[in-house]
Short mmCIF file of C-alpha atoms and ligand atoms in Angstrom, two decimals:
data_model
loop_
_atom_site.label_atom_id
_atom_site.label_comp_id
_atom_site.label_asym_id
_atom_site.label_seq_id
_atom_site.Cartn_x
_atom_site.Cartn_y
_atom_site.Cartn_z
CA MET P 1 45.36 319.45 28.42
CA LYS P 2 44.37 317.65 31.65
CA PRO P 3 43.20 314.07 31.09
CA PHE P 4 39.59 313.22 31.98
CA THR P 5 39.80 311.30 35.24
CA LYS P 6 36.19 311.01 36.40
CA SER P 7 35.33 308.00 38.52
CA ALA P 8 33.60 305.17 36.63
CA THR P 9 31.00 305.00 39.48
CA PRO P 10 28.49 307.82 39.36
CA PRO P 11 27.00 309.05 42.61
CA ALA P 12 23.83 307.26 43.76
CA LEU P 13 20.62 309.28 43.27
CA SER P 14 20.27 309.73 47.02
CA SER P 15 23.74 311.29 47.13
CA LEU P 16 22.93 313.88 44.48
CA PRO P 17 22.10 317.44 45.58
CA SER P 18 18.37 318.22 45.73
CA SER P 19 18.76 321.20 43.37
CA GLY P 20 20.89 322.48 40.56
CA LEU P 21 21.29 325.74 38.62
CA GLU P 22 19.64 326.48 35.30
CA VAL P 23 19.57 329.59 33.11
CA ARG P 24 16.30 330.91 31.76
CA LEU P 25 15.62 333.68 29.25
CA ALA P 26 14.09 336.35 31.49
CA SER P 27 12.90 338.66 28.69
CA ARG P 28 13.50 339.17 24.99
CA PRO P 29 15.91 341.97 24.17
CA VAL P 30 15.70 344.46 21.31
CA GLY P 31 19.16 344.08 19.79
CA LEU P 32 21.88 342.47 21.88
CA PRO P 33 20.98 341.11 25.34
CA THR P 34 22.45 342.32 28.62
CA LEU P 35 22.79 340.27 31.83
CA ASP P 36 19.28 341.47 32.82
CA HIS P 37 17.81 339.32 30.06
CA PHE P 38 19.02 336.10 31.78
CA GLU P 39 17.73 334.58 35.00
CA ILE P 40 19.79 332.09 37.01
CA VAL P 41 17.50 329.81 38.99
CA GLU P 42 18.02 327.02 41.50
CA ALA P 43 15.64 324.22 40.42
CA PRO P 44 14.93 320.78 41.96
CA VAL P 45 16.96 317.90 40.45
CA PRO P 46 14.27 315.77 38.77
CA VAL P 47 13.85 312.02 39.23
CA PRO P 48 13.74 310.23 35.88
CA ALA P 49 10.39 308.63 34.97
CA PRO P 50 10.32 305.27 33.14
CA GLY P 51 12.15 305.67 29.79
CA GLN P 52 14.06 308.72 31.00
CA VAL P 53 17.61 309.36 32.15
CA LEU P 54 19.12 311.99 34.45
CA VAL P 55 22.38 313.50 33.34
CA ARG P 56 24.85 315.61 35.32
CA ASN P 57 26.29 318.11 32.84
CA LEU P 58 30.04 318.49 32.79
CA PHE P 59 30.58 321.03 29.96
CA MET P 60 28.37 323.04 27.66
CA SER P 61 29.17 324.78 24.44
CA LEU P 62 28.81 328.52 23.86
CA ASP P 63 27.86 329.43 20.27
CA PRO P 64 27.23 332.94 18.88
CA GLY P 65 24.11 331.45 17.22
CA MET P 66 22.53 331.42 20.70
CA LEU P 67 22.17 335.20 20.41
CA MET P 68 19.83 334.67 17.47
CA LEU P 69 17.73 332.21 19.48
CA ILE P 70 17.55 334.84 22.25
CA ALA P 71 16.46 337.51 19.70
CA GLY P 72 13.60 335.19 18.71
CA ARG P 73 13.35 336.12 15.00
CA SER P 74 15.96 333.69 13.84
CA PRO P 75 15.89 332.09 10.36
CA LEU P 76 17.93 329.21 11.81
CA PRO P 77 16.34 325.76 11.63
CA MET P 78 15.85 325.52 15.38
CA PRO P 79 13.29 326.98 17.75
CA PRO P 80 14.04 330.30 19.45
CA TYR P 81 14.38 330.35 23.24
CA ALA P 82 11.05 330.92 24.97
CA VAL P 83 10.80 333.69 27.56
CA GLY P 84 10.66 332.24 31.06
CA GLU P 85 12.01 328.82 29.90
CA VAL P 86 15.42 327.21 30.33
CA MET P 87 17.70 327.88 27.34
CA TYR P 88 19.18 324.96 25.40
CA GLY P 89 22.43 324.17 23.63
CA ASP P 90 25.05 321.46 23.13
CA ALA P 91 26.33 319.86 26.31
CA ILE P 92 28.12 316.75 27.51
CA GLY P 93 27.38 315.02 30.79
CA GLU P 94 27.40 311.81 32.75
CA VAL P 95 24.34 309.62 33.27
CA VAL P 96 23.69 309.62 37.04
CA ALA P 97 20.31 307.85 37.10
CA SER P 98 18.74 305.76 34.35
CA ALA P 99 15.20 304.47 34.02
CA ASP P 100 15.84 303.14 30.52
CA PRO P 101 17.85 300.04 29.54
CA SER P 102 19.59 301.77 26.62
CA LEU P 103 21.78 304.00 28.84
CA ALA P 104 23.57 302.98 32.00
CA GLU P 105 24.73 305.08 34.91
CA GLY P 106 28.27 306.33 34.37
CA GLU P 107 27.99 306.64 30.59
CA LEU P 108 29.08 309.86 28.90
CA VAL P 109 26.44 311.43 26.60
CA VAL P 110 26.15 314.46 24.33
CA HIS P 111 22.81 316.21 23.96
CA ARG P 112 21.10 319.58 23.50
CA LEU P 113 20.04 320.25 27.11
CA GLY P 114 22.80 322.70 28.09
CA TRP P 115 22.30 325.80 30.26
CA ARG P 116 21.38 323.55 33.26
CA GLU P 117 23.46 321.54 35.67
CA TYR P 118 21.15 318.51 35.64
CA ALA P 119 19.20 317.44 32.52
CA VAL P 120 16.37 314.88 32.44
CA ALA P 121 14.71 313.65 29.22
CA GLU P 122 13.72 310.55 27.29
CA ALA P 123 16.77 308.37 26.68
CA GLY P 124 16.59 309.09 22.93
CA ALA P 125 17.53 312.72 23.59
CA PHE P 126 21.03 311.61 24.61
CA ARG P 127 23.81 310.10 22.40
CA ARG P 128 26.42 307.90 24.04
CA VAL P 129 30.06 308.85 23.27
CA ASP P 130 33.35 307.05 23.87
CA LYS P 131 34.84 308.08 27.22
CA THR P 132 38.31 307.36 26.01
CA ALA P 133 38.10 309.32 22.71
CA TYR P 134 39.62 312.55 23.95
CA PRO P 135 41.73 313.78 26.87
CA SER P 136 38.75 315.92 28.02
CA PRO P 137 35.04 315.32 27.40
CA SER P 138 34.74 318.94 26.33
CA LEU P 139 36.38 318.05 22.97
CA HIS P 140 33.14 316.28 22.00
CA LEU P 141 31.65 319.77 21.77
CA GLY P 142 34.20 321.02 19.18
CA PHE P 143 33.24 322.59 15.87
CA GLY P 144 35.74 320.66 13.73
CA LEU P 145 32.96 318.81 11.94
CA VAL P 146 31.33 322.13 10.97
CA ALA P 147 34.61 323.28 9.45
CA TYR P 148 35.18 319.93 7.70
CA VAL P 149 31.78 319.74 5.97
CA GLY P 150 31.88 323.44 5.12
CA LEU P 151 35.17 322.99 3.32
CA MET P 152 34.70 319.53 1.79
CA ASP P 153 30.96 319.22 1.07
CA VAL P 154 29.79 322.83 0.74
CA ALA P 155 32.79 324.58 -0.79
CA GLY P 156 34.22 321.53 -2.57
CA LEU P 157 37.82 322.21 -1.53
CA ARG P 158 40.37 321.13 -4.19
CA PRO P 159 44.12 320.61 -3.80
CA GLY P 160 46.03 323.81 -4.37
CA ASP P 161 43.04 326.10 -3.59
CA THR P 162 43.70 329.43 -1.91
CA VAL P 163 41.36 329.51 1.11
CA PHE P 164 40.26 332.53 3.17
CA VAL P 165 38.73 332.00 6.62
CA SER P 166 37.16 334.80 8.70
CA SER P 167 37.00 334.73 12.51
CA ALA P 168 39.91 332.41 11.98
CA ALA P 169 41.08 332.35 15.66
CA GLY P 170 37.65 331.16 16.86
CA ALA P 171 36.13 327.72 17.33
CA THR P 172 35.12 327.03 13.74
CA GLY P 173 37.67 329.25 11.99
CA SER P 174 40.69 327.73 13.77
CA MET P 175 39.53 324.31 12.62
CA ALA P 176 38.68 325.46 9.09
CA GLY P 177 42.13 326.96 8.43
CA GLN P 178 44.00 323.94 9.68
CA ILE P 179 41.74 321.37 8.02
CA ALA P 180 42.04 323.28 4.70
CA ARG P 181 45.81 322.87 4.95
CA LEU P 182 45.57 319.21 5.90
CA LYS P 183 43.28 318.60 2.98
CA GLY P 184 45.62 320.12 0.42
CA ALA P 185 44.94 323.86 0.21
CA GLY P 186 47.78 325.74 -1.47
CA ARG P 187 47.53 328.90 0.61
CA VAL P 188 45.48 329.62 3.78
CA ILE P 189 44.61 333.18 4.82
CA GLY P 190 42.82 334.18 8.01
CA SER P 191 41.32 337.30 9.51
CA ALA P 192 40.79 338.05 13.19
CA GLY P 193 40.16 341.00 15.49
CA SER P 194 43.50 341.71 17.16
CA ALA P 195 47.26 341.69 16.56
CA ASP P 196 47.64 338.88 19.12
CA LYS P 197 45.15 336.70 17.25
CA VAL P 198 46.88 337.44 13.94
CA ALA P 199 50.20 336.34 15.46
CA TYR P 200 48.44 333.21 16.78
CA LEU P 201 47.17 332.36 13.28
CA THR P 202 50.50 332.60 11.49
CA GLY P 203 52.51 331.34 14.46
CA LYS P 204 50.75 328.52 16.28
CA LEU P 205 48.13 327.55 13.67
CA GLY P 206 50.33 327.74 10.55
CA PHE P 207 48.25 330.09 8.38
CA ASP P 208 50.28 331.50 5.45
CA ALA P 209 48.98 335.02 5.96
CA ALA P 210 46.61 336.80 8.33
CA PHE P 211 45.30 340.28 9.02
CA ASP P 212 43.33 342.23 11.58
CA TYR P 213 40.06 343.25 9.96
CA HIS P 214 40.11 346.52 11.91
CA ASP P 215 43.30 347.60 10.06
CA GLY P 216 41.81 349.69 7.23
CA PRO P 217 39.55 348.52 4.43
CA VAL P 218 39.24 344.70 4.45
CA LEU P 219 39.36 344.69 0.65
CA ASP P 220 42.89 346.15 0.69
CA ARG P 221 44.11 343.76 3.37
CA LEU P 222 42.61 340.79 1.55
CA ARG P 223 44.15 341.80 -1.83
CA GLU P 224 47.56 342.06 -0.13
CA ALA P 225 47.19 338.65 1.50
CA ALA P 226 45.82 336.97 -1.63
CA PRO P 227 47.60 338.53 -4.63
CA ASP P 228 46.40 335.65 -6.85
CA GLY P 229 42.80 335.78 -5.63
CA ILE P 230 40.91 333.24 -3.48
CA ASP P 231 39.16 330.06 -4.55
CA VAL P 232 37.31 329.20 -1.33
CA TYR P 233 35.98 331.56 1.32
CA PHE P 234 34.83 330.01 4.65
CA ASP P 235 32.58 332.77 5.85
CA ASN P 236 31.90 333.05 9.61
CA VAL P 237 31.05 336.71 9.51
CA GLY P 238 29.20 338.24 6.52
CA GLY P 239 29.36 342.03 6.27
CA GLU P 240 32.40 343.87 4.93
CA GLN P 241 34.49 340.65 4.86
CA LEU P 242 31.97 338.84 2.63
CA ARG P 243 31.77 341.78 0.27
CA ALA P 244 35.61 341.95 0.08
CA ALA P 245 35.83 338.22 -0.55
CA VAL P 246 33.31 338.45 -3.42
CA GLU P 247 35.57 341.09 -5.03
CA VAL P 248 38.70 338.99 -4.62
CA MET P 249 37.29 335.56 -5.52
CA ASN P 250 38.68 333.83 -8.59
CA VAL P 251 36.44 332.54 -11.36
CA HIS P 252 34.35 329.57 -10.17
CA GLY P 253 35.14 330.47 -6.58
CA ARG P 254 33.03 328.91 -3.81
CA ILE P 255 31.85 330.59 -0.64
CA ALA P 256 30.56 328.46 2.27
CA VAL P 257 28.42 330.67 4.51
CA CYS P 258 28.83 329.18 7.98
CA GLY P 259 28.13 332.11 10.33
CA ALA P 260 26.89 335.65 10.69
CA LEU P 261 29.09 337.19 13.35
CA ASN P 262 28.75 340.63 11.89
CA ARG P 263 25.03 340.44 12.58
CA GLN P 264 25.33 338.40 15.82
CA SER P 265 27.76 340.86 17.40
CA THR P 266 25.73 343.97 16.49
CA GLY P 267 22.18 342.73 16.41
CA ARG P 268 21.72 344.56 13.04
CA PRO P 269 20.76 342.85 9.74
CA ASP P 270 23.56 342.12 7.32
CA GLU P 271 23.86 344.10 4.10
CA GLY P 272 24.65 341.03 1.99
CA PRO P 273 27.36 340.11 -0.50
CA GLY P 274 27.63 343.36 -2.48
CA ASP P 275 27.77 343.62 -6.26
CA LEU P 276 26.07 340.54 -7.68
CA LEU P 277 27.68 341.24 -11.06
CA ASN P 278 30.81 339.72 -9.46
CA VAL P 279 28.82 336.56 -8.70
CA LEU P 280 27.52 336.46 -12.23
CA GLY P 281 30.70 337.38 -14.06
CA LYS P 282 32.97 335.05 -12.04
CA ARG P 283 30.31 332.30 -11.82
CA LEU P 284 30.63 332.16 -8.02
CA THR P 285 28.77 329.84 -5.71
CA ILE P 286 27.55 331.24 -2.40
CA ARG P 287 26.03 328.49 -0.29
CA GLY P 288 24.78 328.59 3.29
CA PHE P 289 24.83 325.41 5.35
CA THR P 290 24.06 324.10 8.79
CA LEU P 291 25.74 321.14 10.40
CA TRP P 292 22.43 319.35 10.86
CA ASP P 293 22.33 318.50 7.14
CA HIS P 294 25.75 316.86 7.28
CA LEU P 295 25.73 314.71 10.43
CA ASN P 296 26.36 311.62 8.26
CA ARG P 297 30.01 312.74 8.12
CA ALA P 298 30.45 312.66 11.93
CA VAL P 299 32.04 309.19 12.24
CA GLU P 300 34.46 309.67 9.36
CA PHE P 301 35.48 313.11 10.66
CA GLY P 302 35.87 311.86 14.25
CA GLU P 303 38.38 309.23 13.09
CA GLN P 304 40.38 311.74 11.04
CA PHE P 305 40.33 314.33 13.82
CA ARG P 306 41.57 311.89 16.46
CA ASN P 307 44.40 310.80 14.12
CA TRP P 308 45.39 314.44 13.53
CA LEU P 309 45.41 315.04 17.31
CA ARG P 310 47.48 311.91 17.91
CA GLU P 311 49.98 312.88 15.18
CA GLY P 312 50.16 316.41 16.46
CA SER P 313 49.18 317.78 13.04
CA ILE P 314 46.25 319.86 14.36
CA VAL P 315 46.11 322.35 17.24
CA TYR P 316 42.92 322.32 19.32
CA ASP P 317 42.64 325.22 21.78
CA GLU P 318 39.84 325.82 24.21
CA THR P 319 38.81 328.66 26.48
CA VAL P 320 37.16 327.15 29.54
CA ILE P 321 34.84 329.34 31.63
CA ASP P 322 34.01 328.05 35.10
CA GLY P 323 30.49 327.79 36.45
CA LEU P 324 27.06 328.04 34.87
CA ALA P 325 26.43 331.37 36.58
CA SER P 326 29.31 332.83 34.46
CA ALA P 327 27.80 331.60 31.19
CA PRO P 328 25.58 334.61 30.28
CA GLN P 329 28.50 337.06 30.53
CA ALA P 330 30.76 334.61 28.71
CA LEU P 331 28.30 334.44 25.80
CA LEU P 332 28.37 338.20 25.45
CA ASP P 333 32.18 338.24 25.76
CA LEU P 334 32.47 335.51 23.09
CA VAL P 335 30.96 337.64 20.35
CA HIS P 336 33.03 340.62 21.43
CA GLY P 337 36.27 338.81 20.63
CA ARG P 338 37.42 338.04 24.13
CA TYR P 339 38.27 334.37 23.59
CA THR P 340 40.39 332.15 21.29
CA GLY P 341 39.56 328.65 20.04
CA LYS P 342 36.46 326.80 21.23
CA THR P 343 34.69 328.37 24.21
CA VAL P 344 33.05 326.00 26.68
CA VAL P 345 31.59 326.37 30.17
CA ARG P 346 32.65 323.84 32.78
CA LEU P 347 29.56 323.10 34.85
CA MET P 348 31.02 320.50 37.17
CA SER P 349 34.29 318.66 37.49
N1 NAP R 401 26.50 326.62 10.11
C1 NAP R 401 26.62 325.94 11.24
O1 NAP R 401 26.11 324.79 11.37
C2 NAP R 401 27.32 326.52 12.38
C3 NAP R 401 27.76 325.74 13.46
C4 NAP R 401 28.48 326.36 14.47
C5 NAP R 401 28.72 327.72 14.45
N2 NAP R 401 28.19 328.48 13.39
C6 NAP R 401 28.43 329.91 13.34
O2 NAP R 401 29.77 330.10 12.96
C7 NAP R 401 30.23 331.38 13.44
C8 NAP R 401 31.46 331.15 14.27
O3 NAP R 401 31.11 330.48 15.46
P1 NAP R 401 32.19 330.13 16.51
O4 NAP R 401 31.55 329.40 17.61
O5 NAP R 401 33.36 329.53 15.82
O6 NAP R 401 32.57 331.58 17.07
P2 NAP R 401 34.04 332.12 17.36
O7 NAP R 401 34.62 332.48 16.08
O8 NAP R 401 34.75 331.15 18.26
O9 NAP R 401 33.77 333.36 18.30
C9 NAP R 401 33.14 334.54 17.99
C10 NAP R 401 34.20 335.53 17.47
O10 NAP R 401 33.46 336.49 16.77
C11 NAP R 401 34.41 337.47 16.33
N3 NAP R 401 33.68 338.60 15.88
C12 NAP R 401 32.76 339.34 16.54
N4 NAP R 401 32.28 340.28 15.70
C13 NAP R 401 32.91 340.09 14.54
C14 NAP R 401 32.85 340.74 13.27
N5 NAP R 401 32.01 341.74 13.02
N6 NAP R 401 33.69 340.32 12.30
C15 NAP R 401 34.51 339.32 12.52
N7 NAP R 401 34.60 338.63 13.68
C16 NAP R 401 33.81 339.05 14.67
C17 NAP R 401 35.28 337.61 17.55
O11 NAP R 401 36.64 337.50 17.25
P3 NAP R 401 37.56 338.71 16.72
O12 NAP R 401 38.48 339.07 17.77
O13 NAP R 401 38.23 338.04 15.57
O14 NAP R 401 36.65 339.82 16.30
C18 NAP R 401 34.96 336.36 18.41
O15 NAP R 401 36.10 335.72 18.83
C19 NAP R 401 29.05 331.93 14.22
O16 NAP R 401 28.34 332.77 13.40
C20 NAP R 401 28.27 330.70 14.60
O17 NAP R 401 26.93 331.01 14.89
C21 NAP R 401 27.54 327.88 12.41
#
């Protein structure tokens, strides 16, 4: 991965362009959006008022959850995108003008004002991060913390557990499978949507077994991969994979519901976990979670993650899409399985 070599001196405000791109939700779709539901607009670069800072965004995260904010009827604990307004999402950028003493020009900050090249807001909307922490600032947008808290705090991973991870070649899944192994899982199984991704899981990421969920009934594939049952299911998907996992779970098994890709990629409601007698009889726990309830683990996780990267014991892959104008198509491609690892958009270099 290319090291981050940005100059320590940000451009003076007078040297900044007068306008930058932003992406607005043009209209609310029924079901999945198409490119017509997005509007790419050239907007003036704002001058920060007292207490505000202006940030030049370098990278933004793409997350399938954004499709639910576009749909507008999301049960997620965050506001849906408003029609006609700029969308939002995780981003990292460089402070280029500051009218608040808490943040200086040149600092690197993470924040929620993605989908725009230039972001202005009160200083409190931005969190300073260490410029030297990672070889690229985009790694600050990774979903390793989601995987970590899902396994450790929500599913209560124990040494020797057999762990199943769906969408295992994606941003969260690739972290969940590897972190499960690093934290003592006995056997790690992954599912993904192509033969190449299956080979990537067992080859590069070190999963013990993997299968393509398109290859016949998931229940059969999962039983083959987990002949002794599964103790922890890290669920990114819902749908058929969740129902198969409930069948194959061992007594006192724990399911951490992280995502809903089955719903996000089709726009249709999920049919749920299947026969609840399995949940009763095997005394299963099915627990949904969002990262926002677990941010207290960020510092501890960051230290572990940087150690694993330094030691070479974890693989972190990214798909980098260039240019904000490419982001709407990339979001649609993301949920249709086009990418591997964490998908980010590079807004400026
Ligand atoms: N709880 C939280 O706080 C939290 C935080 C971040 C993300 N999430 C959620 O976690 C999930 C994973 O997010 P991510 O960013 O890591 O996405 P991702 O796995 O990197 O990418 C999306 C993937 O979805 C897969 N996919 C599409 N339809 C599918 C289906 N029906 N069954 C299985 N896989 C399907 C595709 O891969 P294939 O080729 O394998 O089909 C695609 O690569 C999302 O639901 C996201 O919203 C939750």
